[in-house]
mmCIF file of C-alpha atoms and ligand atoms in Angstrom:
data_model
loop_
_atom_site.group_PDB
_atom_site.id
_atom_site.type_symbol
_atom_site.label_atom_id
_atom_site.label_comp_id
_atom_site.label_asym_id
_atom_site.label_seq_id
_atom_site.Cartn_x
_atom_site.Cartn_y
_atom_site.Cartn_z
ATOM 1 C CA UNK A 1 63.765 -9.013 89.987
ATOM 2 C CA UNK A 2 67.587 -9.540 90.616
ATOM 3 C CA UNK A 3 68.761 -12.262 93.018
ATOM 4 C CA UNK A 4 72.720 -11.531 93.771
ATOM 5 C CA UNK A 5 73.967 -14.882 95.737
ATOM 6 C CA UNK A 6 76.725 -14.124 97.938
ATOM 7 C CA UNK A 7 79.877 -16.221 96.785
ATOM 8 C CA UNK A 8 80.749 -19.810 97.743
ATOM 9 C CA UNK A 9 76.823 -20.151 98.637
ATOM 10 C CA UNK A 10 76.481 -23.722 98.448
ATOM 11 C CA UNK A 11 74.860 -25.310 95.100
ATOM 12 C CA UNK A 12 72.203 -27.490 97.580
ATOM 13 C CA UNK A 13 70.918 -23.989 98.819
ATOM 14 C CA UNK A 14 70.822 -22.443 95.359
ATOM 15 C CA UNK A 15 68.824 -24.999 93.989
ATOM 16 C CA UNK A 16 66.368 -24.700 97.187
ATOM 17 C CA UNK A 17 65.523 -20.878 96.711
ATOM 18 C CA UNK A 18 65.099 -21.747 93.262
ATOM 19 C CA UNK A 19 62.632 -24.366 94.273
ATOM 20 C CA UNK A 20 60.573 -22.330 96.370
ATOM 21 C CA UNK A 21 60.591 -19.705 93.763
ATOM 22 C CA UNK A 22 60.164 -21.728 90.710
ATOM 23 C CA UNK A 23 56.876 -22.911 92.925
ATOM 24 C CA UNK A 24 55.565 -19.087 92.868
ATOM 25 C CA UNK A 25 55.281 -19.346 89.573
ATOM 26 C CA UNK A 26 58.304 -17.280 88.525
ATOM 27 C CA UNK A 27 61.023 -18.413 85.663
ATOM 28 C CA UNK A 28 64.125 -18.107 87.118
ATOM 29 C CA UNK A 29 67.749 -17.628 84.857
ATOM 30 C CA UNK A 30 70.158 -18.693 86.687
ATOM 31 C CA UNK A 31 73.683 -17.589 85.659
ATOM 32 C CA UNK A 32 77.136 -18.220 87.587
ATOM 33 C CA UNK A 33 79.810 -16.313 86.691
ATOM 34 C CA UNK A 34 83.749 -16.578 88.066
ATOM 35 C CA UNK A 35 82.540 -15.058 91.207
ATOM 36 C CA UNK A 36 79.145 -14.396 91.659
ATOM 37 C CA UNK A 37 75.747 -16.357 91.357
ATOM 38 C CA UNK A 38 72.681 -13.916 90.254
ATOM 39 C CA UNK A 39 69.003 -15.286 89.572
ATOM 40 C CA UNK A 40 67.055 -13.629 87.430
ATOM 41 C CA UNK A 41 63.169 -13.900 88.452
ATOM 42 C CA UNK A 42 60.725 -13.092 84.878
ATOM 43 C CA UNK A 43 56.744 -12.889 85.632
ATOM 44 C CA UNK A 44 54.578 -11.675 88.206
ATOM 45 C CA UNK A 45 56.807 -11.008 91.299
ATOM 46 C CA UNK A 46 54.333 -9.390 93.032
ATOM 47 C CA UNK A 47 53.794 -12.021 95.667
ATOM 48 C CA UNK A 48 57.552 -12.262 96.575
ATOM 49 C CA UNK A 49 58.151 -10.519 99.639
ATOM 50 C CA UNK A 50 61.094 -8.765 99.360
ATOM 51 C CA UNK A 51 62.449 -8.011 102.859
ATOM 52 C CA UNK A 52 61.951 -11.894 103.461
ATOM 53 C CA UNK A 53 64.526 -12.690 100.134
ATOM 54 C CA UNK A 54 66.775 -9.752 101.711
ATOM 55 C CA UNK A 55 66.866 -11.209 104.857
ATOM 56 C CA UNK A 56 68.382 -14.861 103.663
ATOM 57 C CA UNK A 57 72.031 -15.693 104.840
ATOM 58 C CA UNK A 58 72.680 -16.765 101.424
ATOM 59 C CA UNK A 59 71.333 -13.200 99.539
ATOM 60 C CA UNK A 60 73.517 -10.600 99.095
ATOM 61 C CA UNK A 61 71.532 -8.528 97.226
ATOM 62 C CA UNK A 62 67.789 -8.336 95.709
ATOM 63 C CA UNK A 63 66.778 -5.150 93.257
ATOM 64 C CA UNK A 64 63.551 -4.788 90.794
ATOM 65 C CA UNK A 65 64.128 -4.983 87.419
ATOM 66 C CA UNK A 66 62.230 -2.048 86.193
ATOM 67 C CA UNK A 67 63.277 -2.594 82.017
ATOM 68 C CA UNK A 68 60.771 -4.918 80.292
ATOM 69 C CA UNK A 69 63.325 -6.737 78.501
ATOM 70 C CA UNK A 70 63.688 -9.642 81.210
ATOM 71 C CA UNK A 71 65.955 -12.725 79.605
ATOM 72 C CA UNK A 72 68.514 -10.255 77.609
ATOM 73 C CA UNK A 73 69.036 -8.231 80.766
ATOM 74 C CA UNK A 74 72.746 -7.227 81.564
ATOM 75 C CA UNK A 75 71.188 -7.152 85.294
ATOM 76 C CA UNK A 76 70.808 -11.128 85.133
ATOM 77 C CA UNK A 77 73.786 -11.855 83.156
ATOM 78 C CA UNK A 78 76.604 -9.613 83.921
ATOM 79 C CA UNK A 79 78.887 -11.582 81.904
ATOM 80 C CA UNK A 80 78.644 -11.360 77.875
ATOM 81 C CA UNK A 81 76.928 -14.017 76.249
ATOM 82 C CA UNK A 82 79.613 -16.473 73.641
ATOM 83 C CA UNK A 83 77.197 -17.449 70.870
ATOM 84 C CA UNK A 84 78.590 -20.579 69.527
ATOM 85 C CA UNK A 85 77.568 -22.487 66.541
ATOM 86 C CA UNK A 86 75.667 -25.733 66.991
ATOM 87 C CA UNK A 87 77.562 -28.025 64.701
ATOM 88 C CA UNK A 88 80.865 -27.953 66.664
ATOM 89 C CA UNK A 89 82.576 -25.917 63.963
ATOM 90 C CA UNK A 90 83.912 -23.651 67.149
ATOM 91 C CA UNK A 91 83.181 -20.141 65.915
ATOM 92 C CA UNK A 92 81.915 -17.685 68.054
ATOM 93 C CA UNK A 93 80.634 -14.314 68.664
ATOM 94 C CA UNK A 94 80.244 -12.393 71.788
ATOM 95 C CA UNK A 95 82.471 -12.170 75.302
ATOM 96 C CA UNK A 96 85.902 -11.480 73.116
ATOM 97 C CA UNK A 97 85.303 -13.603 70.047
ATOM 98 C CA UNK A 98 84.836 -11.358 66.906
ATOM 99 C CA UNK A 99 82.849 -12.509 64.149
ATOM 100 C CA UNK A 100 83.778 -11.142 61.047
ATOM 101 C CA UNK A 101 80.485 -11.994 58.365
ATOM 102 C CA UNK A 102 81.042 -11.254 54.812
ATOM 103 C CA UNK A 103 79.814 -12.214 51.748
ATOM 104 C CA UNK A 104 77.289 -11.161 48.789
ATOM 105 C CA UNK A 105 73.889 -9.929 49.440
ATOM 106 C CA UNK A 106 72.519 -12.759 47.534
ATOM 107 C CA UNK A 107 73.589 -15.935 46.481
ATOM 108 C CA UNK A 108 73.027 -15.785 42.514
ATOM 109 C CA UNK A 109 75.149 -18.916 41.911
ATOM 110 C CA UNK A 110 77.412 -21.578 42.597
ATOM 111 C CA UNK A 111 80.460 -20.110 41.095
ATOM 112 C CA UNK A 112 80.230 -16.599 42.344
ATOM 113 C CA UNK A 113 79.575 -17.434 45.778
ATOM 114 C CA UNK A 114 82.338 -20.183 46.267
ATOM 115 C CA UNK A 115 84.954 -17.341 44.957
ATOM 116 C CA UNK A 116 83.486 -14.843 46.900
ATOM 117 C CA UNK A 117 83.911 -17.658 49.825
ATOM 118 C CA UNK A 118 87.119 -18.534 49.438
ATOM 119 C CA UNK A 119 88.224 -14.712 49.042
ATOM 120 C CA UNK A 120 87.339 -13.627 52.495
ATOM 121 C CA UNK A 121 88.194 -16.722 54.249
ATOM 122 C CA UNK A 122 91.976 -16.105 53.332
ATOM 123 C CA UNK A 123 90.978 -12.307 54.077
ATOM 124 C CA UNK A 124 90.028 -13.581 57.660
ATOM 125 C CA UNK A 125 86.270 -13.658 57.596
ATOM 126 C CA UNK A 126 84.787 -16.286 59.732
ATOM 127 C CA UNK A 127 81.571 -16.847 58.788
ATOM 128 C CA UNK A 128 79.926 -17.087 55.488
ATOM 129 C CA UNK A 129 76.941 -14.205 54.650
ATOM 130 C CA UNK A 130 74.038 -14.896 51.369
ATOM 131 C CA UNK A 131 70.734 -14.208 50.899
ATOM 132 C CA UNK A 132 68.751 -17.162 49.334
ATOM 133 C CA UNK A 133 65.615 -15.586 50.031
ATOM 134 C CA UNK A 134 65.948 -12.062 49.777
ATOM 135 C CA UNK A 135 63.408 -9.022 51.011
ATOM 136 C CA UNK A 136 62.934 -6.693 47.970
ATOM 137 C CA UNK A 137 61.160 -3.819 47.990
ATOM 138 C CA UNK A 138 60.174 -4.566 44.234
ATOM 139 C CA UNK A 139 58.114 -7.810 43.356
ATOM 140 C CA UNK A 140 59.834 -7.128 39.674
ATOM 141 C CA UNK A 141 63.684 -7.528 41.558
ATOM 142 C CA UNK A 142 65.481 -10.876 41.784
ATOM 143 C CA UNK A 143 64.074 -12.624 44.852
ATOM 144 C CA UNK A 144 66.711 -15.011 45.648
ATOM 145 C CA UNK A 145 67.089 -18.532 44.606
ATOM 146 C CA UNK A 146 65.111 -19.809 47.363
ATOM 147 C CA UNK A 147 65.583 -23.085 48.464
ATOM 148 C CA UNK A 148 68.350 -23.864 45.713
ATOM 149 C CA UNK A 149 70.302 -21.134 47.106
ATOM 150 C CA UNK A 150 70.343 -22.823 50.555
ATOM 151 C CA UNK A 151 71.689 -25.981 48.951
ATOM 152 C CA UNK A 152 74.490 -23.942 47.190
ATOM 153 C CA UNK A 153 75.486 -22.297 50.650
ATOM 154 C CA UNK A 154 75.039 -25.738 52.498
ATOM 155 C CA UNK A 155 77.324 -26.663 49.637
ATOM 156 C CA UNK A 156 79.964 -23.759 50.203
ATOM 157 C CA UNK A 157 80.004 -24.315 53.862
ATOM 158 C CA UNK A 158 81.298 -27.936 53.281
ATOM 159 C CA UNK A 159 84.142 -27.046 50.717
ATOM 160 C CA UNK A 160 84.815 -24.154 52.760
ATOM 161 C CA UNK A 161 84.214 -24.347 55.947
ATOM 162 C CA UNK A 162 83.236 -21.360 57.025
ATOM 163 C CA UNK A 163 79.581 -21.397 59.086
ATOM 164 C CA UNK A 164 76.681 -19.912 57.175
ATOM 165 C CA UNK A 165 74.764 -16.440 57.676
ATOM 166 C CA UNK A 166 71.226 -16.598 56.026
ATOM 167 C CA UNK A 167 67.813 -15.010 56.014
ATOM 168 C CA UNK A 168 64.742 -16.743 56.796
ATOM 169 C CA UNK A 169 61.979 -14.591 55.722
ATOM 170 C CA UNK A 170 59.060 -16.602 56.216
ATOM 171 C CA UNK A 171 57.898 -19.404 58.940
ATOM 172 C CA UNK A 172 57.144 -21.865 56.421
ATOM 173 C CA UNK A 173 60.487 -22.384 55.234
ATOM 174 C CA UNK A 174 62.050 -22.854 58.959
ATOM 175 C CA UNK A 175 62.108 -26.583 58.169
ATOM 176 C CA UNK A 176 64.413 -25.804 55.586
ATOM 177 C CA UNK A 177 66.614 -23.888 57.772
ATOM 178 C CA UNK A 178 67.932 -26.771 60.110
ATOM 179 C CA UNK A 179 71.091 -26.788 58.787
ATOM 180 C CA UNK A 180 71.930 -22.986 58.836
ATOM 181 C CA UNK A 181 74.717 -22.008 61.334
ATOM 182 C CA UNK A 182 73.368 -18.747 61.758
ATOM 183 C CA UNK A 183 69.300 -17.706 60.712
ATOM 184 C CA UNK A 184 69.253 -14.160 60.142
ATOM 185 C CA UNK A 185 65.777 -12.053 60.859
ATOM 186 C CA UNK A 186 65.944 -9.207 58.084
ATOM 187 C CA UNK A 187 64.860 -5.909 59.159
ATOM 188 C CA UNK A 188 61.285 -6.197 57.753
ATOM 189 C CA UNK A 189 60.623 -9.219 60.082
ATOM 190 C CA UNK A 190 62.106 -7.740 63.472
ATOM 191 C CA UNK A 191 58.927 -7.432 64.513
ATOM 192 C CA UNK A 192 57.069 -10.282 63.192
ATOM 193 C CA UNK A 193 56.402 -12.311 66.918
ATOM 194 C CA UNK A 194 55.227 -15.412 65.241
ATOM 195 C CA UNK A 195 58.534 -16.104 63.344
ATOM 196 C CA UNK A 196 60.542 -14.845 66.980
ATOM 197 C CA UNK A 197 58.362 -17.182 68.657
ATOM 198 C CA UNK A 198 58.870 -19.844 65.992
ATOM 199 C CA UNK A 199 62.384 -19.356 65.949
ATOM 200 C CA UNK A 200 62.698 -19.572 69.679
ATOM 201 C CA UNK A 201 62.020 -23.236 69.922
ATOM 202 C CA UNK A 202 64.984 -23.817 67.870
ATOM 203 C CA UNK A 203 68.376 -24.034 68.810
ATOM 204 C CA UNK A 204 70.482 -22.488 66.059
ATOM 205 C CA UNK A 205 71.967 -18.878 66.331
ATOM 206 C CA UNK A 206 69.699 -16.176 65.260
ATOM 207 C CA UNK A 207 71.105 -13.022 63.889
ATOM 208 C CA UNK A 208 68.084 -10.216 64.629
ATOM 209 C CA UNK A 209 68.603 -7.053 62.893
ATOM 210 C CA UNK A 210 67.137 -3.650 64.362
ATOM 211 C CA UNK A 211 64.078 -2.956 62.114
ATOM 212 C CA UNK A 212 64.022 0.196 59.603
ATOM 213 C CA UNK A 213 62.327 2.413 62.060
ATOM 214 C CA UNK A 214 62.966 0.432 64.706
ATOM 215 C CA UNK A 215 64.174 1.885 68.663
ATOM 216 C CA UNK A 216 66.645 -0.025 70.795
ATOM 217 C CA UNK A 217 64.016 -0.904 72.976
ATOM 218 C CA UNK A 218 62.009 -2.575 70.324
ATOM 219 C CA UNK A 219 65.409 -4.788 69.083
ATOM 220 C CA UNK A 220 65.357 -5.627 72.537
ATOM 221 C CA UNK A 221 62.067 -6.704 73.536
ATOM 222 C CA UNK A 222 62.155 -8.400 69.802
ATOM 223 C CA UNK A 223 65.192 -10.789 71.019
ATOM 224 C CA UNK A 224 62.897 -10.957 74.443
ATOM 225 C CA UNK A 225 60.811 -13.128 72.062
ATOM 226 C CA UNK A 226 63.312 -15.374 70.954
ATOM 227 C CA UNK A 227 64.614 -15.833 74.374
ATOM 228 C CA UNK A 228 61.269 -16.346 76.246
ATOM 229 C CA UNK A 229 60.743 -19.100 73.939
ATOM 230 C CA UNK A 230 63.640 -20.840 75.021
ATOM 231 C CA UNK A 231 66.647 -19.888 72.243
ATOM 232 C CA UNK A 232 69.282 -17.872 74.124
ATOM 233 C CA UNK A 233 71.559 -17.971 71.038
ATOM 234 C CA UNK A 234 70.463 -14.391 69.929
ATOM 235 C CA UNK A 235 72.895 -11.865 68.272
ATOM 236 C CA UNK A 236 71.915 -8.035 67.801
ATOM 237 C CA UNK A 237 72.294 -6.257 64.820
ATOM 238 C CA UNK A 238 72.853 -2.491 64.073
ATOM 239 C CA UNK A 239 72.210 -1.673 60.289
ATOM 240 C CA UNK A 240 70.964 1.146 60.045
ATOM 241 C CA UNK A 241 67.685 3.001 60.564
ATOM 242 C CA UNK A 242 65.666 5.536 58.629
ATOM 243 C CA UNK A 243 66.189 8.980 59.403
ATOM 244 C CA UNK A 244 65.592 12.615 57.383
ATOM 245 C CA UNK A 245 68.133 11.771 55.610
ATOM 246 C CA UNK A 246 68.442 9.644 52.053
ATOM 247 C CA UNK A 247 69.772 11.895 50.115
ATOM 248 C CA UNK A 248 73.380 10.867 50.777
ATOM 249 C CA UNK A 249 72.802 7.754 52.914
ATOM 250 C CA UNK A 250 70.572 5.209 52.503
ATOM 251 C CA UNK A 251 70.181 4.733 56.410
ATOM 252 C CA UNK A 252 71.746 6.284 59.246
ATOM 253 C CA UNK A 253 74.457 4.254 61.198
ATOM 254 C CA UNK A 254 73.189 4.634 64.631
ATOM 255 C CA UNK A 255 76.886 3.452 66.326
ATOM 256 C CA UNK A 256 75.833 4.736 69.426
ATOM 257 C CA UNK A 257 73.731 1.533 69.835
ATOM 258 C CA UNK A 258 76.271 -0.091 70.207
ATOM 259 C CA UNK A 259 77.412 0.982 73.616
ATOM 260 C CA UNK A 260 73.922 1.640 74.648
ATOM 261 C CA UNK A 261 73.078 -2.130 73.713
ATOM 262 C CA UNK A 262 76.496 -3.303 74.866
ATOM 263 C CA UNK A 263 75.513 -1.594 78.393
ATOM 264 C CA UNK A 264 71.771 -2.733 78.344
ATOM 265 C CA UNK A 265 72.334 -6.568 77.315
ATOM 266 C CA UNK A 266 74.887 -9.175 77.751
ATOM 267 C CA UNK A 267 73.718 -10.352 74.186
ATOM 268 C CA UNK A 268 76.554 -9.834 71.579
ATOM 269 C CA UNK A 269 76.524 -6.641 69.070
ATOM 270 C CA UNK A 270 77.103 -6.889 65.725
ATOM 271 C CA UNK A 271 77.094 -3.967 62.811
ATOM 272 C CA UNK A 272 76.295 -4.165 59.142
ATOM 273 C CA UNK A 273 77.424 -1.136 57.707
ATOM 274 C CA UNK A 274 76.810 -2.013 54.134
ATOM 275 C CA UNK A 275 73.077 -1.399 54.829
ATOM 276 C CA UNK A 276 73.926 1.017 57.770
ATOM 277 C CA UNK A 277 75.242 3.611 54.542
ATOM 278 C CA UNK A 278 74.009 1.810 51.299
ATOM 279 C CA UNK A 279 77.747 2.755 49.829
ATOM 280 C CA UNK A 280 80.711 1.228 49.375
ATOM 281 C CA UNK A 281 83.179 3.819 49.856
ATOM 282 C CA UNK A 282 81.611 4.714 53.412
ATOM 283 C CA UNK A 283 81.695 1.113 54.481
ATOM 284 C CA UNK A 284 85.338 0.669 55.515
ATOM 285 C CA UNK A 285 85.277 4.075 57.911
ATOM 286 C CA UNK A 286 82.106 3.026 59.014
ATOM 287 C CA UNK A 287 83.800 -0.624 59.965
ATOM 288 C CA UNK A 288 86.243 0.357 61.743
ATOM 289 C CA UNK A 289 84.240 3.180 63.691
ATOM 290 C CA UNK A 290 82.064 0.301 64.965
ATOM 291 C CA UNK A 291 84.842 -2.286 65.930
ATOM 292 C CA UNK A 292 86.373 0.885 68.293
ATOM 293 C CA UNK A 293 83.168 1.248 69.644
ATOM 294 C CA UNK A 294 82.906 -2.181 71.362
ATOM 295 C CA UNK A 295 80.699 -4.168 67.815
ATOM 296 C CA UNK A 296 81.428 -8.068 69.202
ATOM 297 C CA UNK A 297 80.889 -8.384 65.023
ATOM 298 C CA UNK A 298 80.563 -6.845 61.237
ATOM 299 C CA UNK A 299 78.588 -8.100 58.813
ATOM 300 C CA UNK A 300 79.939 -7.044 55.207
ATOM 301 C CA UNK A 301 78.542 -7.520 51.876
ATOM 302 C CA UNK A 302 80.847 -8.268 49.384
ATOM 303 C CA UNK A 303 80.574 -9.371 45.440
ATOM 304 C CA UNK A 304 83.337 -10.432 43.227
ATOM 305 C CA UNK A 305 81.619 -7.812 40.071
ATOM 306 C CA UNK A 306 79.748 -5.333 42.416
ATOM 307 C CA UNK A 307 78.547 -3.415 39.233
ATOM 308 C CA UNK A 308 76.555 -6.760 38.032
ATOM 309 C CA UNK A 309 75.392 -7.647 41.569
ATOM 310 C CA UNK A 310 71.279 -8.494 41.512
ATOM 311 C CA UNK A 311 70.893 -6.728 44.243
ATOM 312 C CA UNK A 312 72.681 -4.275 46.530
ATOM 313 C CA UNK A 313 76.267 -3.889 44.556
ATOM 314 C CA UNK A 314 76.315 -0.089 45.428
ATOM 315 C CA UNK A 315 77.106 -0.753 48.940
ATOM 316 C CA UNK A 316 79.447 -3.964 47.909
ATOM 317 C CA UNK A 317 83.047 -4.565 48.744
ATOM 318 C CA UNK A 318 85.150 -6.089 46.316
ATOM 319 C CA UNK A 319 87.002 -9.240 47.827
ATOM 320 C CA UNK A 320 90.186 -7.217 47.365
ATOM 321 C CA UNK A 321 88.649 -3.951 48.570
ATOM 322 C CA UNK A 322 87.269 -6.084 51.544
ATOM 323 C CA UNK A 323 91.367 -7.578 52.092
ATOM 324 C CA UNK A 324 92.405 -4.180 52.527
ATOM 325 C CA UNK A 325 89.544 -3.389 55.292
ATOM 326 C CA UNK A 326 89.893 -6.242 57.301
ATOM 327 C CA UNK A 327 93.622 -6.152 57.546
ATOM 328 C CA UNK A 328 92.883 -2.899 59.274
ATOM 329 C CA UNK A 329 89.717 -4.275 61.214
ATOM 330 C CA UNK A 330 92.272 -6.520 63.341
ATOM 331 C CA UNK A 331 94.446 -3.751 63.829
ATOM 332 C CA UNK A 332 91.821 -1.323 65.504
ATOM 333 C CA UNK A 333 90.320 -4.444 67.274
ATOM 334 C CA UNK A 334 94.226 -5.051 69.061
ATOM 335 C CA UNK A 335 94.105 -1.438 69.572
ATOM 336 C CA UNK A 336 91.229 -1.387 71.520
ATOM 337 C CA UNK A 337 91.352 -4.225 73.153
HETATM 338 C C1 LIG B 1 70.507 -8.282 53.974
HETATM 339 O O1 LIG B 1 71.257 -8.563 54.924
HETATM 340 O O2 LIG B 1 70.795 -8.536 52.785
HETATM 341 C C2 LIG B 1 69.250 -7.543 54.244
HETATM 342 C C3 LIG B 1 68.206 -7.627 53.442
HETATM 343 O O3 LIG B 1 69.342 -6.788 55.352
HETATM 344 P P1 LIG B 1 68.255 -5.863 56.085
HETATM 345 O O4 LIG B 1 67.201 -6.777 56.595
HETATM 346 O O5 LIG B 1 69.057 -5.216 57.167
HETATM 347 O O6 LIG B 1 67.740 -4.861 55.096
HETATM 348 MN MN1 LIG B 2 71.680 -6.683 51.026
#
């Protein structure tokens, strides 16, 4: 259920609805904007009577909330949400910053990641992508360097920088994780509600990609998870999802999530269309079709010798190739603005 406050209510009054319905039982997000006060009420409002909440000088409006997606609601946060980093480095993404993730799809070792690094920071990236422990669809495929690869991007981040993008694949290596600006949930995990859960009581960033077959709905209720469990730092990600087709592409871009997310949730949008098309020549189009459709975000990969990548180097910029693509990433993003 939606609460709309009517402006200048006085804060003593907010806080005593959200007494009396905090007693009922109900969680209530509160969120004050420029102008408006809304309350957001999550669980069983069944014994709220709603004529009574109508009839309160101090409501303007009360509606039900019919989606089951509660916490990322647009209804009870009509502004976007700013996802900031934790360790007062000042990047953000979401509610007009753009956050503009590149780097390899694994880290494979000091050098190569610290060039590839320092390449797209002067190219204008602002934070710092790398698998340590990578999802492979082979057991016989490089699996990342694990927790050594964590150190190395820990590492990269200092000289650097630049904020760190990395996967966490599995919820006994969270501990390990503490340090990451921004823990990414890989596709095969968008659905696994322990890690969400687990990931929830923290309070770094979390970058949740749609899942391979997964529906907007089901990216939705997976942030719900996240959320409910007390980590409102949640960004979306569109990268792809299986279709009929594979003979050209390895997924199918589906850019029209972004509006349709952008409409449904005040939770930033980002788009990785390195795995949205699995090919490097399609990524820059594909870029700059998402930043003029609204993405708050892209998320690139890019490799210094995308032939000798360990994994992924089809669908791999090369730091110069990624120069060229950005420069005109900033001009679409003015355009559209
Ligand atoms: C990745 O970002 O390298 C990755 C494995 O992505 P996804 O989970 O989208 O396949
Ligand atoms: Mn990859």
């Amino acid at each position: 259920m939606v609460v709309v406050l009517r402006p200048e209510t006085a804060p003593e009054k907010i806080e005593h609805l959200r007494a009396w319905l905090e007693e009922k039982r109900l969680i209530v997000r509160e969120f004050r904007g420029q102008e408006q006060c809304v309350l957001g009420l999550i669980g069983d409002t069944g014994p709220i009577d709603i004529d009574m909440l109508r009839s309160l000088d101090i409501v303007e409006s009360v509606a039900e909330m019919r989606d089951p997606f509660k916490a990322a609601n647009r209804a009870i946060h009509p502004e976007d949400t700013v996802v900031r980093t934790t360790d007062g480095l000042s990047e953000a993404i979401g509610g007009g910053h753009f956050g503009l993730i590149a780097g390899p799809c694994s880290v494979e070792s000091r050098e190569q990641i610290l060039a590839v690094a320092e390449a797209v920071k002067a190219s204008g990236a602002n934070f710092f992508r790398g698998g340590a422990f990578k999802p492979r669809t082979s057991p016989y495929d490089f699996q990342g360097l694990g927790a050594e690869g964590l150190d190395l991007l820990l590492e990269v981040k200092k000289l650097t920088g630049l904020p760190i993008v990395t996967e966490l694949m599995d919820i006994r290596s969270i501990e390990l994780f503490e340090q990451v600006d921004v823990i990414q949930v890989g596709a095969r995990n968008t659905q696994n509600y322990d890690l969400l859960r687990e990931l929830g009581k923290l309070k770094n960033p979390v970058l949740l990609k749609r899942g391979l077959a997964g529906t907007i709905k089901e990216l939705l209720m997976s942030a719900e998870y996240i959320m409910a469990s007390g980590n409102e730092n949640v960004i979306l990600c569109e990268r792809g999802i299986r279709t009929y087709e594979s003979a050209y592409t390895r997924n199918t871009l589906d850019l029209s999530a972004v509006p349709v997310l952008k409409s449904l949730t005040h939770l930033p949008v980002v788009v990785d269309p390195s795995h949205g098309t699995g090919r490097a020549d399609l990524v820059p189009s594909m870029a700059l079709a998402a930043v003029a459709a609204g993405a708050d975000g892209l998320m690139i990969e890019v490799h210094n010798d995308p032939p000798r990548a360990l994994s992924d180097g089809a669908q791999s910029l090369t730091p110069e190739e990624f120069d060229d693509m950005a420069k005109r990433i900033f001009k679409v993003r003015e355009a559209v603005m």
